[in-house]
Amino acid sequence: MTYPKPIIQVKDLWKVYCMGEEKVVALRSVCLEIYQGEICCIFGTSGSGKSTLLNQLAGMEKPTFGEVFIRGTSVSRMSEEELAMFRQKYMGFIFQSYNLLPSMTAVENTAMPLMFRGVPREEREKIAVQMLERVGLSHRLHHYPGQMSGGQQQRAGIARAFAAHPEVIFADEPTGNLDSRTTEEIMEMIISFARRFRQTIVLVTHDPEMERYADRVIRLLDGRIVSNRIRSGGKEAKG
């Protein structure tokens, strides 16, 4: 019998920060595998190491020891230039603070990943409009972030993250600044896109309500994985 290969592999990952003469161990011997199409939620209280782990997975920081592999390639050994190209091709990001460029409209922000991939302007703007329409922002295409509510900005952030169909989406507290109703709407969108395109979601959160959306649930405490379990089918998007 053959088994699918994990799209993300973490092998004996350690991250140690030097704070003057003091050493702070943020991650301790973390090992895990995440498979294509999984929606993986990483839980932990403040200081548990969950955001540090997300940064390691996305290649934002280098590990002290150990390696992270995505699609069988070690992102831990890549140069900054190689990492930038790899992210453009295979990764998307959703942020708690939305991270939309204030001087760009919703269409321009959404089209940015496509621009980095060299997609012609007319084509990328067409795709951006389609994505924004899918997240219910057809009436905000040419609005700037400052002219949109928090929920609308996060919808635009989702459209941007999925526009280039990356294989892995990293989401850092994507609903942290939203009310409960908007949180559910945003998560339904993320799940819908992920299921449709069989994309992998790695979502960091402290909100226990997020567990119902997950296929895999990982819990961190003091930089260690204390639980890594598969749920019997994550929540399907409505509709």
PDB file of C-alpha atoms in Angstrom:
ATOM      1  CA  MET A   1       0.000   0.000   0.000  1.00  0.00           C
ATOM      2  CA  THR A   2       1.307   3.473  -0.881  1.00  0.00           C
ATOM      3  CA  TYR A   3       0.697   6.545   1.237  1.00  0.00           C
ATOM      4  CA  PRO A   4       0.612  10.193   0.153  1.00  0.00           C
ATOM      5  CA  LYS A   5       3.710  12.224   0.847  1.00  0.00           C
ATOM      6  CA  PRO A   6       3.344  15.122   3.268  1.00  0.00           C
ATOM      7  CA  ILE A   7       3.436  18.558   1.677  1.00  0.00           C
ATOM      8  CA  ILE A   8       5.058  19.915   4.879  1.00  0.00           C
ATOM      9  CA  GLN A   9       7.584  18.034   7.010  1.00  0.00           C
ATOM     10  CA  VAL A  10       9.259  19.355  10.143  1.00  0.00           C
ATOM     11  CA  LYS A  11      12.231  17.434  11.519  1.00  0.00           C
ATOM     12  CA  ASP A  12      13.568  18.029  15.048  1.00  0.00           C
ATOM     13  CA  LEU A  13      13.028  21.790  14.872  1.00  0.00           C
ATOM     14  CA  TRP A  14      14.535  24.038  17.536  1.00  0.00           C
ATOM     15  CA  LYS A  15      14.453  27.817  17.761  1.00  0.00           C
ATOM     16  CA  VAL A  16      16.542  29.566  20.405  1.00  0.00           C
ATOM     17  CA  TYR A  17      16.651  33.346  20.788  1.00  0.00           C
ATOM     18  CA  CYS A  18      19.531  35.075  22.550  1.00  0.00           C
ATOM     19  CA  MET A  19      18.317  37.930  24.754  1.00  0.00           C
ATOM     20  CA  GLY A  20      21.575  39.406  25.955  1.00  0.00           C
ATOM     21  CA  GLU A  21      23.185  36.675  28.028  1.00  0.00           C
ATOM     22  CA  GLU A  22      19.902  34.813  28.398  1.00  0.00           C
ATOM     23  CA  LYS A  23      18.733  32.131  25.957  1.00  0.00           C
ATOM     24  CA  VAL A  24      15.015  31.697  25.318  1.00  0.00           C
ATOM     25  CA  VAL A  25      13.938  28.388  23.785  1.00  0.00           C
ATOM     26  CA  ALA A  26      10.858  29.093  21.648  1.00  0.00           C
ATOM     27  CA  LEU A  27      10.606  25.690  19.924  1.00  0.00           C
ATOM     28  CA  ARG A  28      11.828  22.365  21.297  1.00  0.00           C
ATOM     29  CA  SER A  29      12.361  19.344  19.053  1.00  0.00           C
ATOM     30  CA  VAL A  30       9.214  19.899  16.977  1.00  0.00           C
ATOM     31  CA  CYS A  31       8.408  17.134  14.493  1.00  0.00           C
ATOM     32  CA  LEU A  32       5.269  17.045  12.365  1.00  0.00           C
ATOM     33  CA  GLU A  33       3.802  16.244   8.962  1.00  0.00           C
ATOM     34  CA  ILE A  34       0.950  18.017   7.177  1.00  0.00           C
ATOM     35  CA  TYR A  35      -0.632  16.576   4.043  1.00  0.00           C
ATOM     36  CA  GLN A  36      -1.977  18.146   0.866  1.00  0.00           C
ATOM     37  CA  GLY A  37      -5.500  19.447   1.260  1.00  0.00           C
ATOM     38  CA  GLU A  38      -5.441  19.356   5.056  1.00  0.00           C
ATOM     39  CA  ILE A  39      -6.739  22.225   7.118  1.00  0.00           C
ATOM     40  CA  CYS A  40      -4.367  22.278  10.064  1.00  0.00           C
ATOM     41  CA  CYS A  41      -5.037  24.455  13.109  1.00  0.00           C
ATOM     42  CA  ILE A  42      -2.176  25.129  15.510  1.00  0.00           C
ATOM     43  CA  PHE A  43      -3.376  26.137  18.975  1.00  0.00           C
ATOM     44  CA  GLY A  44      -1.531  27.593  21.905  1.00  0.00           C
ATOM     45  CA  THR A  45      -1.634  30.373  24.447  1.00  0.00           C
ATOM     46  CA  SER A  46       0.510  33.478  24.143  1.00  0.00           C
ATOM     47  CA  GLY A  47       4.163  32.460  24.384  1.00  0.00           C
ATOM     48  CA  SER A  48       3.519  28.828  23.436  1.00  0.00           C
ATOM     49  CA  GLY A  49       5.588  29.133  20.252  1.00  0.00           C
ATOM     50  CA  LYS A  50       2.767  28.922  17.717  1.00  0.00           C
ATOM     51  CA  SER A  51       3.653  32.125  15.840  1.00  0.00           C
ATOM     52  CA  THR A  52       7.332  31.164  15.884  1.00  0.00           C
ATOM     53  CA  LEU A  53       6.403  27.802  14.366  1.00  0.00           C
ATOM     54  CA  LEU A  54       4.365  29.488  11.637  1.00  0.00           C
ATOM     55  CA  ASN A  55       7.320  31.754  10.818  1.00  0.00           C
ATOM     56  CA  GLN A  56       9.566  28.694  10.588  1.00  0.00           C
ATOM     57  CA  LEU A  57       7.167  26.838   8.297  1.00  0.00           C
ATOM     58  CA  ALA A  58       6.920  29.836   5.971  1.00  0.00           C
ATOM     59  CA  GLY A  59      10.676  30.385   5.946  1.00  0.00           C
ATOM     60  CA  MET A  60      10.369  33.776   7.631  1.00  0.00           C
ATOM     61  CA  GLU A  61      13.005  32.752  10.183  1.00  0.00           C
ATOM     62  CA  LYS A  62      15.848  30.254  10.142  1.00  0.00           C
ATOM     63  CA  PRO A  63      15.789  27.453  12.725  1.00  0.00           C
ATOM     64  CA  THR A  64      18.548  27.072  15.281  1.00  0.00           C
ATOM     65  CA  PHE A  65      18.522  23.330  14.609  1.00  0.00           C
ATOM     66  CA  GLY A  66      16.405  21.052  12.439  1.00  0.00           C
ATOM     67  CA  GLU A  67      14.740  21.530   9.066  1.00  0.00           C
ATOM     68  CA  VAL A  68      11.438  22.390   7.421  1.00  0.00           C
ATOM     69  CA  PHE A  69      10.573  20.758   4.099  1.00  0.00           C
ATOM     70  CA  ILE A  70       7.809  21.929   1.764  1.00  0.00           C
ATOM     71  CA  ARG A  71       7.091  19.813  -1.309  1.00  0.00           C
ATOM     72  CA  GLY A  72      10.204  17.819  -0.408  1.00  0.00           C
ATOM     73  CA  THR A  73      12.456  20.893  -0.537  1.00  0.00           C
ATOM     74  CA  SER A  74      14.244  22.244   2.527  1.00  0.00           C
ATOM     75  CA  VAL A  75      13.168  25.853   2.984  1.00  0.00           C
ATOM     76  CA  SER A  76      15.560  26.067   5.936  1.00  0.00           C
ATOM     77  CA  ARG A  77      18.548  25.871   3.599  1.00  0.00           C
ATOM     78  CA  MET A  78      17.334  28.332   0.976  1.00  0.00           C
ATOM     79  CA  SER A  79      18.865  31.742   0.405  1.00  0.00           C
ATOM     80  CA  GLU A  80      16.610  34.787   0.779  1.00  0.00           C
ATOM     81  CA  GLU A  81      16.327  35.054  -3.001  1.00  0.00           C
ATOM     82  CA  GLU A  82      15.402  31.381  -3.343  1.00  0.00           C
ATOM     83  CA  LEU A  83      12.872  31.717  -0.538  1.00  0.00           C
ATOM     84  CA  ALA A  84      11.242  34.738  -2.164  1.00  0.00           C
ATOM     85  CA  MET A  85      10.784  32.852  -5.420  1.00  0.00           C
ATOM     86  CA  PHE A  86       9.533  29.749  -3.608  1.00  0.00           C
ATOM     87  CA  ARG A  87       6.948  31.758  -1.654  1.00  0.00           C
ATOM     88  CA  GLN A  88       5.704  33.469  -4.796  1.00  0.00           C
ATOM     89  CA  LYS A  89       5.165  30.103  -6.459  1.00  0.00           C
ATOM     90  CA  TYR A  90       3.805  27.931  -3.668  1.00  0.00           C
ATOM     91  CA  MET A  91       2.643  30.030  -0.692  1.00  0.00           C
ATOM     92  CA  GLY A  92      -0.129  32.440   0.193  1.00  0.00           C
ATOM     93  CA  PHE A  93      -0.611  34.419   3.405  1.00  0.00           C
ATOM     94  CA  ILE A  94      -3.566  35.714   5.425  1.00  0.00           C
ATOM     95  CA  PHE A  95      -2.780  38.099   8.291  1.00  0.00           C
ATOM     96  CA  GLN A  96      -4.643  39.226  11.396  1.00  0.00           C
ATOM     97  CA  SER A  97      -3.984  42.870  10.506  1.00  0.00           C
ATOM     98  CA  TYR A  98      -4.909  42.286   6.830  1.00  0.00           C
ATOM     99  CA  ASN A  99      -1.632  43.813   5.524  1.00  0.00           C
ATOM    100  CA  LEU A 100      -3.240  45.477   2.531  1.00  0.00           C
ATOM    101  CA  LEU A 101      -1.220  48.281   0.984  1.00  0.00           C
ATOM    102  CA  PRO A 102      -3.109  51.503   1.811  1.00  0.00           C
ATOM    103  CA  SER A 103      -2.191  53.199  -1.475  1.00  0.00           C
ATOM    104  CA  MET A 104      -3.679  50.386  -3.580  1.00  0.00           C
ATOM    105  CA  THR A 105      -7.297  49.526  -4.337  1.00  0.00           C
ATOM    106  CA  ALA A 106      -8.829  46.144  -3.547  1.00  0.00           C
ATOM    107  CA  VAL A 107      -8.199  45.017  -7.135  1.00  0.00           C
ATOM    108  CA  GLU A 108      -4.577  46.164  -7.070  1.00  0.00           C
ATOM    109  CA  ASN A 109      -3.913  44.492  -3.713  1.00  0.00           C
ATOM    110  CA  THR A 110      -5.502  41.234  -4.861  1.00  0.00           C
ATOM    111  CA  ALA A 111      -3.519  41.235  -8.100  1.00  0.00           C
ATOM    112  CA  MET A 112      -0.130  41.616  -6.383  1.00  0.00           C
ATOM    113  CA  PRO A 113       0.778  37.889  -6.143  1.00  0.00           C
ATOM    114  CA  LEU A 114      -0.037  37.539  -9.835  1.00  0.00           C
ATOM    115  CA  MET A 115       2.149  40.529 -10.671  1.00  0.00           C
ATOM    116  CA  PHE A 116       5.078  38.877  -8.878  1.00  0.00           C
ATOM    117  CA  ARG A 117       4.507  35.778 -11.003  1.00  0.00           C
ATOM    118  CA  GLY A 118       4.717  37.807 -14.189  1.00  0.00           C
ATOM    119  CA  VAL A 119       1.044  37.546 -15.149  1.00  0.00           C
ATOM    120  CA  PRO A 120       0.146  40.293 -17.682  1.00  0.00           C
ATOM    121  CA  ARG A 121      -1.722  43.244 -16.199  1.00  0.00           C
ATOM    122  CA  GLU A 122      -5.021  42.718 -18.013  1.00  0.00           C
ATOM    123  CA  GLU A 123      -5.155  39.042 -17.049  1.00  0.00           C
ATOM    124  CA  ARG A 124      -4.208  39.574 -13.403  1.00  0.00           C
ATOM    125  CA  GLU A 125      -6.786  42.345 -12.984  1.00  0.00           C
ATOM    126  CA  LYS A 126      -9.443  40.061 -14.483  1.00  0.00           C
ATOM    127  CA  ILE A 127      -8.531  37.305 -12.020  1.00  0.00           C
ATOM    128  CA  ALA A 128      -8.470  39.799  -9.136  1.00  0.00           C
ATOM    129  CA  VAL A 129     -11.964  41.024  -9.986  1.00  0.00           C
ATOM    130  CA  GLN A 130     -13.243  37.437 -10.149  1.00  0.00           C
ATOM    131  CA  MET A 131     -11.726  36.631  -6.757  1.00  0.00           C
ATOM    132  CA  LEU A 132     -13.156  39.760  -5.145  1.00  0.00           C
ATOM    133  CA  GLU A 133     -16.582  38.958  -6.566  1.00  0.00           C
ATOM    134  CA  ARG A 134     -16.328  35.478  -5.024  1.00  0.00           C
ATOM    135  CA  VAL A 135     -15.739  36.964  -1.580  1.00  0.00           C
ATOM    136  CA  GLY A 136     -18.624  39.412  -1.962  1.00  0.00           C
ATOM    137  CA  LEU A 137     -16.673  42.581  -2.723  1.00  0.00           C
ATOM    138  CA  SER A 138     -17.966  43.389  -6.203  1.00  0.00           C
ATOM    139  CA  HIS A 139     -19.057  46.794  -4.827  1.00  0.00           C
ATOM    140  CA  ARG A 140     -15.608  47.524  -3.352  1.00  0.00           C
ATOM    141  CA  LEU A 141     -13.310  46.741  -6.293  1.00  0.00           C
ATOM    142  CA  HIS A 142     -11.815  50.207  -6.521  1.00  0.00           C
ATOM    143  CA  HIS A 143     -11.969  51.140  -2.853  1.00  0.00           C
ATOM    144  CA  TYR A 144      -8.843  51.614  -0.767  1.00  0.00           C
ATOM    145  CA  PRO A 145      -8.338  49.735   2.526  1.00  0.00           C
ATOM    146  CA  GLY A 146      -9.172  52.853   4.529  1.00  0.00           C
ATOM    147  CA  GLN A 147     -12.590  52.915   2.854  1.00  0.00           C
ATOM    148  CA  MET A 148     -13.442  49.342   3.904  1.00  0.00           C
ATOM    149  CA  SER A 149     -14.476  47.742   7.181  1.00  0.00           C
ATOM    150  CA  GLY A 150     -12.264  45.197   8.938  1.00  0.00           C
ATOM    151  CA  GLY A 151     -14.339  42.321   7.591  1.00  0.00           C
ATOM    152  CA  GLN A 152     -14.156  43.699   4.058  1.00  0.00           C
ATOM    153  CA  GLN A 153     -10.395  44.144   4.326  1.00  0.00           C
ATOM    154  CA  GLN A 154     -10.012  40.534   5.452  1.00  0.00           C
ATOM    155  CA  ARG A 155     -12.172  39.384   2.521  1.00  0.00           C
ATOM    156  CA  ALA A 156      -9.783  41.243   0.230  1.00  0.00           C
ATOM    157  CA  GLY A 157      -6.886  39.590   2.063  1.00  0.00           C
ATOM    158  CA  ILE A 158      -8.419  36.177   1.383  1.00  0.00           C
ATOM    159  CA  ALA A 159      -8.933  37.025  -2.291  1.00  0.00           C
ATOM    160  CA  ARG A 160      -5.275  38.050  -2.503  1.00  0.00           C
ATOM    161  CA  ALA A 161      -4.039  34.903  -0.738  1.00  0.00           C
ATOM    162  CA  PHE A 162      -5.935  32.559  -3.054  1.00  0.00           C
ATOM    163  CA  ALA A 163      -5.624  34.546  -6.310  1.00  0.00           C
ATOM    164  CA  ALA A 164      -2.549  32.698  -7.595  1.00  0.00           C
ATOM    165  CA  HIS A 165      -3.781  29.286  -6.318  1.00  0.00           C
ATOM    166  CA  PRO A 166      -0.775  28.583  -4.056  1.00  0.00           C
ATOM    167  CA  GLU A 167      -0.446  25.064  -2.684  1.00  0.00           C
ATOM    168  CA  VAL A 168      -0.102  26.208   0.939  1.00  0.00           C
ATOM    169  CA  ILE A 169      -1.845  29.082   2.724  1.00  0.00           C
ATOM    170  CA  PHE A 170      -0.407  30.283   6.039  1.00  0.00           C
ATOM    171  CA  ALA A 171      -2.940  32.139   8.189  1.00  0.00           C
ATOM    172  CA  ASP A 172      -1.845  33.989  11.336  1.00  0.00           C
ATOM    173  CA  GLU A 173      -4.870  34.674  13.589  1.00  0.00           C
ATOM    174  CA  PRO A 174      -6.956  35.559  10.491  1.00  0.00           C
ATOM    175  CA  THR A 175     -10.076  36.334  12.534  1.00  0.00           C
ATOM    176  CA  GLY A 176      -8.377  37.867  15.566  1.00  0.00           C
ATOM    177  CA  ASN A 177      -9.704  41.374  14.894  1.00  0.00           C
ATOM    178  CA  LEU A 178     -13.230  40.354  13.855  1.00  0.00           C
ATOM    179  CA  ASP A 179     -16.547  39.835  15.638  1.00  0.00           C
ATOM    180  CA  SER A 180     -18.089  36.350  15.878  1.00  0.00           C
ATOM    181  CA  ARG A 181     -20.452  36.738  12.921  1.00  0.00           C
ATOM    182  CA  THR A 182     -17.742  38.046  10.607  1.00  0.00           C
ATOM    183  CA  THR A 183     -15.371  35.355  11.889  1.00  0.00           C
ATOM    184  CA  GLU A 184     -17.741  32.625  10.724  1.00  0.00           C
ATOM    185  CA  GLU A 185     -18.188  34.277   7.322  1.00  0.00           C
ATOM    186  CA  ILE A 186     -14.421  34.586   6.857  1.00  0.00           C
ATOM    187  CA  MET A 187     -13.754  30.983   7.877  1.00  0.00           C
ATOM    188  CA  GLU A 188     -16.492  29.714   5.544  1.00  0.00           C
ATOM    189  CA  MET A 189     -14.715  31.485   2.685  1.00  0.00           C
ATOM    190  CA  ILE A 190     -11.313  30.070   3.599  1.00  0.00           C
ATOM    191  CA  ILE A 191     -12.716  26.527   3.879  1.00  0.00           C
ATOM    192  CA  SER A 192     -14.652  26.866   0.620  1.00  0.00           C
ATOM    193  CA  PHE A 193     -11.592  27.924  -1.374  1.00  0.00           C
ATOM    194  CA  ALA A 194      -9.356  25.322   0.252  1.00  0.00           C
ATOM    195  CA  ARG A 195     -11.781  22.477  -0.462  1.00  0.00           C
ATOM    196  CA  ARG A 196     -12.390  23.630  -4.021  1.00  0.00           C
ATOM    197  CA  PHE A 197      -8.725  23.815  -4.980  1.00  0.00           C
ATOM    198  CA  ARG A 198      -7.410  21.133  -2.562  1.00  0.00           C
ATOM    199  CA  GLN A 199      -5.072  23.595  -0.926  1.00  0.00           C
ATOM    200  CA  THR A 200      -3.370  23.116   2.415  1.00  0.00           C
ATOM    201  CA  ILE A 201      -4.199  25.593   5.187  1.00  0.00           C
ATOM    202  CA  VAL A 202      -1.944  26.089   8.199  1.00  0.00           C
ATOM    203  CA  LEU A 203      -3.783  28.348  10.631  1.00  0.00           C
ATOM    204  CA  VAL A 204      -2.401  29.625  13.930  1.00  0.00           C
ATOM    205  CA  THR A 205      -4.943  30.692  16.528  1.00  0.00           C
ATOM    206  CA  HIS A 206      -5.779  30.845  20.226  1.00  0.00           C
ATOM    207  CA  ASP A 207      -9.535  30.660  19.498  1.00  0.00           C
ATOM    208  CA  PRO A 208     -10.942  27.211  20.420  1.00  0.00           C
ATOM    209  CA  GLU A 209     -13.872  27.754  18.032  1.00  0.00           C
ATOM    210  CA  MET A 210     -11.495  27.285  15.109  1.00  0.00           C
ATOM    211  CA  GLU A 211     -11.082  23.588  15.913  1.00  0.00           C
ATOM    212  CA  ARG A 212     -14.378  22.717  14.242  1.00  0.00           C
ATOM    213  CA  TYR A 213     -12.961  23.773  10.877  1.00  0.00           C
ATOM    214  CA  ALA A 214      -9.805  21.656  11.130  1.00  0.00           C
ATOM    215  CA  ASP A 215      -8.783  18.275   9.757  1.00  0.00           C
ATOM    216  CA  ARG A 216      -5.653  18.257  11.919  1.00  0.00           C
ATOM    217  CA  VAL A 217      -5.344  19.880  15.347  1.00  0.00           C
ATOM    218  CA  ILE A 218      -1.920  20.601  16.851  1.00  0.00           C
ATOM    219  CA  ARG A 219      -1.457  22.014  20.339  1.00  0.00           C
ATOM    220  CA  LEU A 220       1.719  23.686  21.547  1.00  0.00           C
ATOM    221  CA  LEU A 221       2.863  24.299  25.100  1.00  0.00           C
ATOM    222  CA  ASP A 222       6.213  25.857  26.006  1.00  0.00           C
ATOM    223  CA  GLY A 223       7.532  25.268  22.496  1.00  0.00           C
ATOM    224  CA  ARG A 224       6.627  21.576  22.365  1.00  0.00           C
ATOM    225  CA  ILE A 225       3.858  19.742  20.548  1.00  0.00           C
ATOM    226  CA  VAL A 226       1.705  18.199  23.268  1.00  0.00           C
ATOM    227  CA  SER A 227      -1.060  16.981  20.952  1.00  0.00           C
ATOM    228  CA  ASN A 228      -1.290  16.231  17.224  1.00  0.00           C
ATOM    229  CA  ARG A 229      -4.517  14.596  16.160  1.00  0.00           C
ATOM    230  CA  ILE A 230      -6.661  14.065  13.102  1.00  0.00           C
ATOM    231  CA  ARG A 231     -10.325  14.956  13.365  1.00  0.00           C
ATOM    232  CA  SER A 232     -12.896  12.801  11.596  1.00  0.00           C
ATOM    233  CA  GLY A 233     -13.445  15.296   8.805  1.00  0.00           C
ATOM    234  CA  GLY A 234     -13.193  19.040   9.203  1.00  0.00           C
ATOM    235  CA  LYS A 235     -16.186  21.321   8.773  1.00  0.00           C
ATOM    236  CA  GLU A 236     -17.412  21.631   5.230  1.00  0.00           C
ATOM    237  CA  ALA A 237     -18.196  25.054   3.886  1.00  0.00           C
ATOM    238  CA  LYS A 238     -21.879  25.870   3.491  1.00  0.00           C
ATOM    239  CA  GLY A 239     -23.369  25.805   0.056  1.00  0.00           C
TER     240      GLY A 239
END
